[in-house]
Short mmCIF file of N, CA and C in Angstrom, two decimals:
data_model
loop_
_atom_site.label_atom_id
_atom_site.label_comp_id
_atom_site.label_asym_id
_atom_site.label_seq_id
_atom_site.Cartn_x
_atom_site.Cartn_y
_atom_site.Cartn_z
N MET Z 1 106.64 96.29 121.85
CA MET Z 1 107.27 96.43 120.55
C MET Z 1 106.73 97.69 119.86
N SER Z 2 107.67 98.52 119.39
CA SER Z 2 107.27 99.65 118.61
C SER Z 2 107.23 99.23 117.13
N LEU Z 3 106.28 99.76 116.43
CA LEU Z 3 106.06 99.46 115.05
C LEU Z 3 106.97 100.33 114.21
N VAL Z 4 107.86 99.71 113.43
CA VAL Z 4 108.79 100.47 112.56
C VAL Z 4 108.51 100.37 111.07
N LEU Z 5 107.73 99.40 110.66
CA LEU Z 5 107.37 99.33 109.23
C LEU Z 5 106.21 98.35 109.07
N VAL Z 6 105.22 98.78 108.28
CA VAL Z 6 104.11 97.92 107.88
C VAL Z 6 104.23 97.86 106.35
N ARG Z 7 104.30 96.63 105.81
CA ARG Z 7 104.63 96.50 104.36
C ARG Z 7 103.66 95.46 103.71
N VAL Z 8 103.25 95.78 102.53
CA VAL Z 8 102.54 94.79 101.67
C VAL Z 8 103.55 94.27 100.65
N ASP Z 9 103.77 93.00 100.66
CA ASP Z 9 104.74 92.37 99.73
C ASP Z 9 104.31 90.94 99.50
N ASN Z 10 103.87 90.59 98.30
CA ASN Z 10 103.33 89.22 98.12
C ASN Z 10 104.39 88.14 98.27
N ARG Z 11 105.65 88.50 98.34
CA ARG Z 11 106.69 87.52 98.65
C ARG Z 11 106.97 87.40 100.14
N LEU Z 12 106.36 88.27 100.94
CA LEU Z 12 106.50 88.31 102.40
C LEU Z 12 107.99 88.38 102.79
N ILE Z 13 108.59 87.36 103.37
CA ILE Z 13 110.00 87.41 103.76
C ILE Z 13 110.86 86.97 102.61
N HIS Z 14 111.75 87.85 102.16
CA HIS Z 14 112.68 87.56 101.09
C HIS Z 14 113.86 88.51 101.15
N GLY Z 15 114.75 88.48 100.20
CA GLY Z 15 115.98 89.23 100.24
C GLY Z 15 115.83 90.74 100.51
N GLN Z 16 114.87 91.42 99.87
CA GLN Z 16 114.74 92.85 100.06
C GLN Z 16 114.37 93.15 101.52
N VAL Z 17 113.52 92.31 102.09
CA VAL Z 17 113.15 92.52 103.50
C VAL Z 17 114.30 92.23 104.42
N LEU Z 18 114.97 91.09 104.19
CA LEU Z 18 116.06 90.67 105.06
C LEU Z 18 117.30 91.53 104.93
N GLU Z 19 117.68 91.87 103.72
CA GLU Z 19 118.98 92.57 103.51
C GLU Z 19 118.85 94.06 103.52
N ALA Z 20 117.68 94.61 103.22
CA ALA Z 20 117.53 96.06 103.13
C ALA Z 20 116.69 96.64 104.23
N TRP Z 21 115.45 96.16 104.35
CA TRP Z 21 114.53 96.77 105.32
C TRP Z 21 114.87 96.44 106.76
N LEU Z 22 115.19 95.21 107.09
CA LEU Z 22 115.50 94.90 108.49
C LEU Z 22 116.63 95.79 109.05
N PRO Z 23 117.78 95.89 108.36
CA PRO Z 23 118.83 96.74 108.90
C PRO Z 23 118.43 98.20 108.90
N HIS Z 24 117.66 98.62 107.89
CA HIS Z 24 117.28 100.06 107.79
C HIS Z 24 116.41 100.50 108.96
N VAL Z 25 115.44 99.67 109.28
CA VAL Z 25 114.52 100.04 110.38
C VAL Z 25 114.95 99.47 111.72
N GLN Z 26 116.03 98.64 111.71
CA GLN Z 26 116.57 97.97 112.87
C GLN Z 26 115.51 97.18 113.65
N ALA Z 27 114.70 96.47 112.89
CA ALA Z 27 113.67 95.62 113.48
C ALA Z 27 114.33 94.35 114.04
N ASP Z 28 113.80 93.91 115.17
CA ASP Z 28 114.25 92.66 115.76
C ASP Z 28 113.15 91.63 115.84
N ILE Z 29 111.93 92.03 115.34
CA ILE Z 29 110.81 91.11 115.29
C ILE Z 29 110.14 91.32 113.91
N VAL Z 30 109.86 90.22 113.22
CA VAL Z 30 109.10 90.31 112.01
C VAL Z 30 107.80 89.54 112.25
N VAL Z 31 106.70 90.22 111.98
CA VAL Z 31 105.40 89.59 112.14
C VAL Z 31 104.75 89.43 110.73
N VAL Z 32 104.46 88.22 110.40
CA VAL Z 32 103.84 87.87 109.13
C VAL Z 32 102.37 87.55 109.38
N VAL Z 33 101.45 88.27 108.72
CA VAL Z 33 100.02 88.01 108.91
C VAL Z 33 99.51 87.44 107.55
N ASP Z 34 99.29 86.11 107.56
CA ASP Z 34 98.85 85.48 106.30
C ASP Z 34 98.23 84.13 106.68
N ASP Z 35 96.99 84.01 106.34
CA ASP Z 35 96.25 82.74 106.69
C ASP Z 35 96.93 81.50 106.05
N GLY Z 36 97.32 81.64 104.82
CA GLY Z 36 97.94 80.49 104.12
C GLY Z 36 99.21 80.00 104.77
N ILE Z 37 100.11 80.91 105.10
CA ILE Z 37 101.41 80.57 105.76
C ILE Z 37 101.15 80.04 107.16
N ALA Z 38 100.23 80.70 107.88
CA ALA Z 38 99.97 80.30 109.29
C ALA Z 38 99.43 78.90 109.37
N ASN Z 39 98.71 78.47 108.36
CA ASN Z 39 98.10 77.15 108.35
C ASN Z 39 98.85 76.12 107.53
N ASP Z 40 100.09 76.41 107.15
CA ASP Z 40 100.88 75.47 106.36
C ASP Z 40 102.27 75.38 107.03
N SER Z 41 102.44 74.35 107.82
CA SER Z 41 103.70 74.25 108.64
C SER Z 41 104.93 74.14 107.74
N PHE Z 42 104.85 73.49 106.61
CA PHE Z 42 106.05 73.40 105.72
C PHE Z 42 106.43 74.80 105.22
N ARG Z 43 105.48 75.54 104.64
CA ARG Z 43 105.82 76.88 104.14
C ARG Z 43 106.29 77.80 105.27
N LYS Z 44 105.71 77.66 106.45
CA LYS Z 44 106.09 78.45 107.58
C LYS Z 44 107.54 78.15 107.99
N GLN Z 45 107.92 76.85 108.05
CA GLN Z 45 109.28 76.48 108.37
C GLN Z 45 110.28 76.95 107.34
N LEU Z 46 109.94 76.91 106.08
CA LEU Z 46 110.82 77.43 105.04
C LEU Z 46 111.04 78.93 105.24
N MET Z 47 110.03 79.65 105.60
CA MET Z 47 110.15 81.08 105.79
C MET Z 47 111.05 81.35 107.00
N LEU Z 48 110.80 80.62 108.09
CA LEU Z 48 111.58 80.84 109.32
C LEU Z 48 113.07 80.48 109.11
N ALA Z 49 113.32 79.55 108.21
CA ALA Z 49 114.73 79.08 108.04
C ALA Z 49 115.64 80.17 107.44
N VAL Z 50 115.07 81.10 106.74
CA VAL Z 50 115.96 82.10 106.03
C VAL Z 50 116.25 83.33 106.86
N VAL Z 51 115.57 83.47 108.00
CA VAL Z 51 115.72 84.66 108.82
C VAL Z 51 116.85 84.50 109.84
N PRO Z 52 117.69 85.54 110.00
CA PRO Z 52 118.78 85.43 110.99
C PRO Z 52 118.30 85.06 112.37
N LYS Z 53 119.04 84.34 113.12
CA LYS Z 53 118.68 83.88 114.47
C LYS Z 53 118.41 85.03 115.42
N THR Z 54 119.01 86.21 115.12
CA THR Z 54 118.86 87.40 115.99
C THR Z 54 117.51 88.07 115.80
N VAL Z 55 116.71 87.59 114.84
CA VAL Z 55 115.45 88.21 114.56
C VAL Z 55 114.34 87.19 114.88
N ARG Z 56 113.42 87.59 115.70
CA ARG Z 56 112.26 86.72 116.01
C ARG Z 56 111.21 86.87 114.90
N VAL Z 57 110.64 85.75 114.52
CA VAL Z 57 109.51 85.78 113.51
C VAL Z 57 108.32 85.18 114.12
N ASP Z 58 107.19 85.89 114.04
CA ASP Z 58 105.91 85.42 114.49
C ASP Z 58 105.04 85.35 113.24
N VAL Z 59 104.35 84.24 113.03
CA VAL Z 59 103.44 84.07 111.89
C VAL Z 59 102.03 83.87 112.48
N TYR Z 60 101.11 84.71 112.01
CA TYR Z 60 99.74 84.64 112.51
C TYR Z 60 98.74 84.55 111.33
N SER Z 61 97.65 83.88 111.60
CA SER Z 61 96.48 84.02 110.74
C SER Z 61 95.84 85.37 111.11
N HIS Z 62 94.92 85.84 110.32
CA HIS Z 62 94.24 87.11 110.66
C HIS Z 62 93.53 87.01 111.98
N GLU Z 63 92.89 85.86 112.25
CA GLU Z 63 92.14 85.72 113.47
C GLU Z 63 93.11 85.69 114.67
N GLN Z 64 94.23 85.05 114.54
CA GLN Z 64 95.23 84.99 115.61
C GLN Z 64 95.83 86.42 115.89
N PHE Z 65 96.09 87.10 114.75
CA PHE Z 65 96.71 88.43 114.83
C PHE Z 65 95.77 89.41 115.55
N GLU Z 66 94.48 89.35 115.19
CA GLU Z 66 93.51 90.21 115.83
C GLU Z 66 93.46 89.98 117.33
N ALA Z 67 93.58 88.72 117.73
CA ALA Z 67 93.57 88.36 119.16
C ALA Z 67 94.77 88.87 119.96
N VAL Z 68 95.94 88.95 119.27
CA VAL Z 68 97.17 89.34 119.98
C VAL Z 68 97.66 90.77 119.71
N THR Z 69 97.01 91.48 118.85
CA THR Z 69 97.47 92.77 118.39
C THR Z 69 97.80 93.70 119.56
N HIS Z 70 96.95 93.81 120.52
CA HIS Z 70 97.13 94.81 121.59
C HIS Z 70 98.23 94.37 122.49
N SER Z 71 98.43 93.08 122.78
CA SER Z 71 99.51 92.66 123.66
C SER Z 71 100.84 92.58 122.92
N LEU Z 72 100.83 92.47 121.62
CA LEU Z 72 102.02 92.34 120.83
C LEU Z 72 102.89 93.58 120.81
N PHE Z 73 102.27 94.72 120.84
CA PHE Z 73 102.99 96.00 120.69
C PHE Z 73 103.27 96.67 122.02
N SER Z 74 104.04 96.02 122.81
CA SER Z 74 104.52 96.59 124.08
C SER Z 74 105.98 96.13 124.25
N GLY Z 75 106.73 96.88 125.03
CA GLY Z 75 108.14 96.51 125.24
C GLY Z 75 109.04 97.32 124.36
N ASP Z 76 110.34 96.96 124.38
CA ASP Z 76 111.34 97.75 123.67
C ASP Z 76 111.67 97.22 122.29
N SER Z 77 111.12 96.19 121.85
CA SER Z 77 111.44 95.62 120.55
C SER Z 77 110.92 96.48 119.42
N LYS Z 78 111.55 96.31 118.26
CA LYS Z 78 111.09 97.05 117.03
C LYS Z 78 110.50 96.04 116.05
N GLY Z 79 109.27 96.23 115.62
CA GLY Z 79 108.61 95.27 114.76
C GLY Z 79 108.32 95.75 113.37
N LEU Z 80 108.46 94.77 112.45
CA LEU Z 80 108.17 94.96 111.02
C LEU Z 80 106.98 94.00 110.76
N VAL Z 81 105.87 94.52 110.23
CA VAL Z 81 104.70 93.72 109.97
C VAL Z 81 104.51 93.55 108.46
N LEU Z 82 104.33 92.29 107.99
CA LEU Z 82 104.18 92.02 106.56
C LEU Z 82 102.85 91.41 106.27
N PHE Z 83 102.30 91.91 105.17
CA PHE Z 83 101.00 91.37 104.63
C PHE Z 83 101.26 91.05 103.18
N ALA Z 84 100.60 90.06 102.60
CA ALA Z 84 100.80 89.67 101.20
C ALA Z 84 100.00 90.58 100.24
N THR Z 85 98.90 91.14 100.70
CA THR Z 85 98.00 91.90 99.84
C THR Z 85 97.49 93.14 100.55
N PRO Z 86 97.03 94.11 99.76
CA PRO Z 86 96.34 95.29 100.41
C PRO Z 86 95.09 94.81 101.17
N ALA Z 87 94.41 93.81 100.67
CA ALA Z 87 93.20 93.31 101.35
C ALA Z 87 93.56 92.82 102.77
N ASP Z 88 94.68 92.13 102.87
CA ASP Z 88 95.10 91.66 104.18
C ASP Z 88 95.43 92.82 105.12
N ALA Z 89 96.08 93.86 104.60
CA ALA Z 89 96.36 95.04 105.43
C ALA Z 89 95.09 95.72 105.87
N LEU Z 90 94.16 95.86 104.96
CA LEU Z 90 92.85 96.50 105.32
C LEU Z 90 92.11 95.64 106.34
N LYS Z 91 92.09 94.35 106.18
CA LYS Z 91 91.41 93.47 107.12
C LYS Z 91 92.01 93.64 108.51
N ALA Z 92 93.33 93.70 108.60
CA ALA Z 92 93.97 93.85 109.92
C ALA Z 92 93.65 95.23 110.48
N TYR Z 93 93.64 96.27 109.68
CA TYR Z 93 93.28 97.61 110.18
C TYR Z 93 91.90 97.62 110.73
N ARG Z 94 90.95 97.06 109.98
CA ARG Z 94 89.54 96.98 110.48
C ARG Z 94 89.42 96.11 111.71
N GLY Z 95 90.36 95.18 111.90
CA GLY Z 95 90.34 94.31 113.06
C GLY Z 95 90.97 94.88 114.28
N GLY Z 96 91.45 96.12 114.17
CA GLY Z 96 92.03 96.83 115.34
C GLY Z 96 93.53 97.13 115.31
N PHE Z 97 94.20 96.68 114.26
CA PHE Z 97 95.64 96.98 114.09
C PHE Z 97 95.77 98.26 113.28
N HIS Z 98 95.91 99.39 113.97
CA HIS Z 98 95.98 100.65 113.32
C HIS Z 98 97.40 101.11 113.07
N PHE Z 99 97.67 101.54 111.91
CA PHE Z 99 99.01 102.03 111.52
C PHE Z 99 98.83 103.30 110.71
N SER Z 100 99.83 104.13 110.71
CA SER Z 100 99.74 105.42 110.06
C SER Z 100 100.32 105.41 108.64
N THR Z 101 101.27 104.48 108.40
CA THR Z 101 101.89 104.41 107.06
C THR Z 101 101.95 102.99 106.60
N LEU Z 102 101.87 102.83 105.27
CA LEU Z 102 101.95 101.51 104.65
C LEU Z 102 102.93 101.58 103.51
N ASN Z 103 103.87 100.68 103.54
CA ASN Z 103 104.88 100.54 102.44
C ASN Z 103 104.41 99.46 101.46
N LEU Z 104 104.36 99.84 100.17
CA LEU Z 104 104.03 98.84 99.16
C LEU Z 104 105.38 98.37 98.55
N GLY Z 105 105.61 97.02 98.63
CA GLY Z 105 106.83 96.46 98.03
C GLY Z 105 106.47 95.79 96.74
N ASN Z 106 106.47 94.49 96.78
CA ASN Z 106 106.21 93.71 95.51
C ASN Z 106 104.75 93.24 95.46
N MET Z 107 104.09 93.55 94.38
CA MET Z 107 102.77 93.06 94.07
C MET Z 107 102.88 92.60 92.62
N HIS Z 108 102.91 91.32 92.44
CA HIS Z 108 103.26 90.73 91.08
C HIS Z 108 102.14 90.93 90.03
N VAL Z 109 102.60 90.84 88.83
CA VAL Z 109 101.72 90.93 87.66
C VAL Z 109 100.66 89.78 87.73
N GLY Z 110 99.49 90.07 87.22
CA GLY Z 110 98.41 89.10 87.19
C GLY Z 110 97.35 89.57 86.23
N PRO Z 111 96.30 88.75 86.05
CA PRO Z 111 95.17 89.08 85.18
C PRO Z 111 94.55 90.40 85.65
N GLN Z 112 94.24 91.28 84.73
CA GLN Z 112 93.53 92.51 84.98
C GLN Z 112 94.32 93.48 85.87
N LYS Z 113 95.65 93.28 86.00
CA LYS Z 113 96.46 94.17 86.81
C LYS Z 113 97.15 95.21 85.90
N CYS Z 114 97.26 96.40 86.34
CA CYS Z 114 98.01 97.42 85.62
C CYS Z 114 99.32 97.75 86.36
N CYS Z 115 100.28 98.15 85.57
CA CYS Z 115 101.64 98.38 86.06
C CYS Z 115 101.77 99.76 86.66
N ILE Z 116 102.24 99.80 87.89
CA ILE Z 116 102.55 101.05 88.57
C ILE Z 116 104.06 101.30 88.51
N SER Z 117 104.81 100.23 88.73
CA SER Z 117 106.30 100.27 88.64
C SER Z 117 106.78 98.89 88.25
N GLN Z 118 108.05 98.72 88.16
CA GLN Z 118 108.59 97.40 87.79
C GLN Z 118 108.14 96.23 88.67
N THR Z 119 107.84 96.54 89.89
CA THR Z 119 107.48 95.52 90.87
C THR Z 119 106.10 95.66 91.46
N LEU Z 120 105.31 96.60 90.95
CA LEU Z 120 104.02 96.88 91.55
C LEU Z 120 102.94 96.90 90.50
N TYR Z 121 102.05 95.88 90.61
CA TYR Z 121 100.89 95.73 89.74
C TYR Z 121 99.63 95.67 90.57
N VAL Z 122 98.57 96.38 90.16
CA VAL Z 122 97.37 96.44 90.93
C VAL Z 122 96.15 96.14 90.06
N ASP Z 123 95.13 95.63 90.65
CA ASP Z 123 93.88 95.44 89.99
C ASP Z 123 92.78 96.29 90.72
N CYS Z 124 91.55 96.22 90.26
CA CYS Z 124 90.52 97.06 90.85
C CYS Z 124 90.33 96.82 92.32
N ALA Z 125 90.40 95.53 92.72
CA ALA Z 125 90.27 95.19 94.18
C ALA Z 125 91.37 95.81 94.96
N ASP Z 126 92.62 95.73 94.46
CA ASP Z 126 93.76 96.36 95.16
C ASP Z 126 93.52 97.87 95.30
N LEU Z 127 93.07 98.50 94.21
CA LEU Z 127 92.80 99.93 94.22
C LEU Z 127 91.76 100.31 95.26
N ASP Z 128 90.69 99.54 95.32
CA ASP Z 128 89.63 99.75 96.28
C ASP Z 128 90.15 99.65 97.70
N ASP Z 129 90.94 98.64 97.97
CA ASP Z 129 91.50 98.39 99.31
C ASP Z 129 92.43 99.54 99.70
N LEU Z 130 93.31 99.93 98.76
CA LEU Z 130 94.24 100.99 99.05
C LEU Z 130 93.51 102.35 99.25
N GLU Z 131 92.50 102.59 98.47
CA GLU Z 131 91.68 103.81 98.61
C GLU Z 131 91.05 103.86 100.00
N GLN Z 132 90.51 102.72 100.44
CA GLN Z 132 89.88 102.66 101.74
C GLN Z 132 90.89 102.91 102.85
N LEU Z 133 92.06 102.38 102.73
CA LEU Z 133 93.12 102.65 103.71
C LEU Z 133 93.51 104.14 103.73
N THR Z 134 93.59 104.73 102.52
CA THR Z 134 93.84 106.18 102.44
C THR Z 134 92.78 106.96 103.15
N GLU Z 135 91.55 106.60 102.90
CA GLU Z 135 90.39 107.27 103.55
C GLU Z 135 90.42 107.14 105.06
N LEU Z 136 90.98 106.06 105.54
CA LEU Z 136 91.16 105.82 106.99
C LEU Z 136 92.28 106.61 107.56
N GLY Z 137 93.05 107.33 106.70
CA GLY Z 137 94.13 108.12 107.18
C GLY Z 137 95.50 107.51 107.09
N VAL Z 138 95.63 106.43 106.35
CA VAL Z 138 96.91 105.73 106.22
C VAL Z 138 97.65 106.36 105.00
N GLU Z 139 98.90 106.76 105.26
CA GLU Z 139 99.73 107.29 104.18
C GLU Z 139 100.40 106.10 103.50
N ILE Z 140 100.24 106.01 102.17
CA ILE Z 140 100.75 104.85 101.43
C ILE Z 140 101.84 105.28 100.44
N CYS Z 141 102.95 104.62 100.52
CA CYS Z 141 104.07 104.84 99.61
C CYS Z 141 104.60 103.52 99.02
N ALA Z 142 104.95 103.56 97.75
CA ALA Z 142 105.55 102.38 97.11
C ALA Z 142 107.05 102.60 97.16
N GLN Z 143 107.78 101.57 97.67
CA GLN Z 143 109.22 101.68 97.79
C GLN Z 143 109.77 100.29 98.00
N CYS Z 144 110.47 99.73 97.02
CA CYS Z 144 110.98 98.34 97.18
C CYS Z 144 112.04 98.24 98.24
N ILE Z 145 113.00 99.11 98.21
CA ILE Z 145 114.06 99.13 99.20
C ILE Z 145 114.30 100.54 99.70
N PRO Z 146 114.89 100.72 100.85
CA PRO Z 146 115.02 102.06 101.42
C PRO Z 146 115.70 103.08 100.58
N THR Z 147 116.58 102.64 99.69
CA THR Z 147 117.32 103.61 98.87
C THR Z 147 116.54 104.04 97.62
N ASP Z 148 115.44 103.35 97.35
CA ASP Z 148 114.60 103.73 96.18
C ASP Z 148 113.81 105.02 96.54
N ARG Z 149 113.48 105.77 95.49
CA ARG Z 149 112.62 106.92 95.65
C ARG Z 149 111.23 106.49 96.02
N LYS Z 150 110.61 107.16 97.01
CA LYS Z 150 109.24 106.84 97.38
C LYS Z 150 108.26 107.33 96.34
N LEU Z 151 107.32 106.50 96.00
CA LEU Z 151 106.23 106.90 95.11
C LEU Z 151 104.97 107.03 96.00
N HIS Z 152 104.49 108.26 96.13
CA HIS Z 152 103.30 108.49 96.99
C HIS Z 152 102.03 107.97 96.31
N TRP Z 153 101.37 107.15 96.95
CA TRP Z 153 100.21 106.45 96.38
C TRP Z 153 99.06 107.32 95.96
N ASP Z 154 98.79 108.39 96.72
CA ASP Z 154 97.59 109.17 96.39
C ASP Z 154 97.67 109.77 95.00
N CYS Z 155 98.87 110.13 94.53
CA CYS Z 155 99.04 110.63 93.15
C CYS Z 155 98.71 109.54 92.11
N HIS Z 156 99.20 108.34 92.34
CA HIS Z 156 98.95 107.25 91.38
C HIS Z 156 97.49 106.80 91.40
N CYS Z 157 96.91 106.81 92.54
CA CYS Z 157 95.54 106.36 92.67
C CYS Z 157 94.59 107.26 91.85
N LYS Z 158 94.81 108.54 91.93
CA LYS Z 158 93.94 109.45 91.10
C LYS Z 158 94.15 109.24 89.64
N GLU Z 159 95.41 109.03 89.24
CA GLU Z 159 95.71 108.81 87.81
C GLU Z 159 95.05 107.53 87.30
N LEU Z 160 95.10 106.46 88.12
CA LEU Z 160 94.56 105.20 87.72
C LEU Z 160 93.02 105.20 87.60
N ARG Z 161 92.40 105.99 88.46
CA ARG Z 161 90.93 106.09 88.44
C ARG Z 161 90.43 106.98 87.33
N ALA Z 162 91.29 107.84 86.78
CA ALA Z 162 90.89 108.77 85.74
C ALA Z 162 90.57 108.14 84.43
#
């Protein structure tokens, strides 16, 4: 499987991913890496129910994903990998799943979070995780759907830390 998109989106699989990103990147496999979903069969089945039958969905805990990462990315398939948080993406990167770009989708409002865009709110922990990914050479852009303008993270990160 070739990697066509790595995305942080706390909603994981939803309309923007299904209706915009899947057709745009022509992915035929969606990989969700989330301990909570992987260990909750009800939530997992709900997620699987909304995906078209032509798209395979694999849901892994971090531990499971780390074990299959190297065997997962072979063959002719195109894969889209989803994480709920920047911390999850960083954990996977440190566990051996290396990617060159990271798309930031939806990160909802919460305590101590500042607004980057209408759909992107970050706190200090998110900033730290995203900075570490940048230091590891990952290019980070915020973009809800493919037709939106990309917001390059390195510019925002410097502004937020100032």
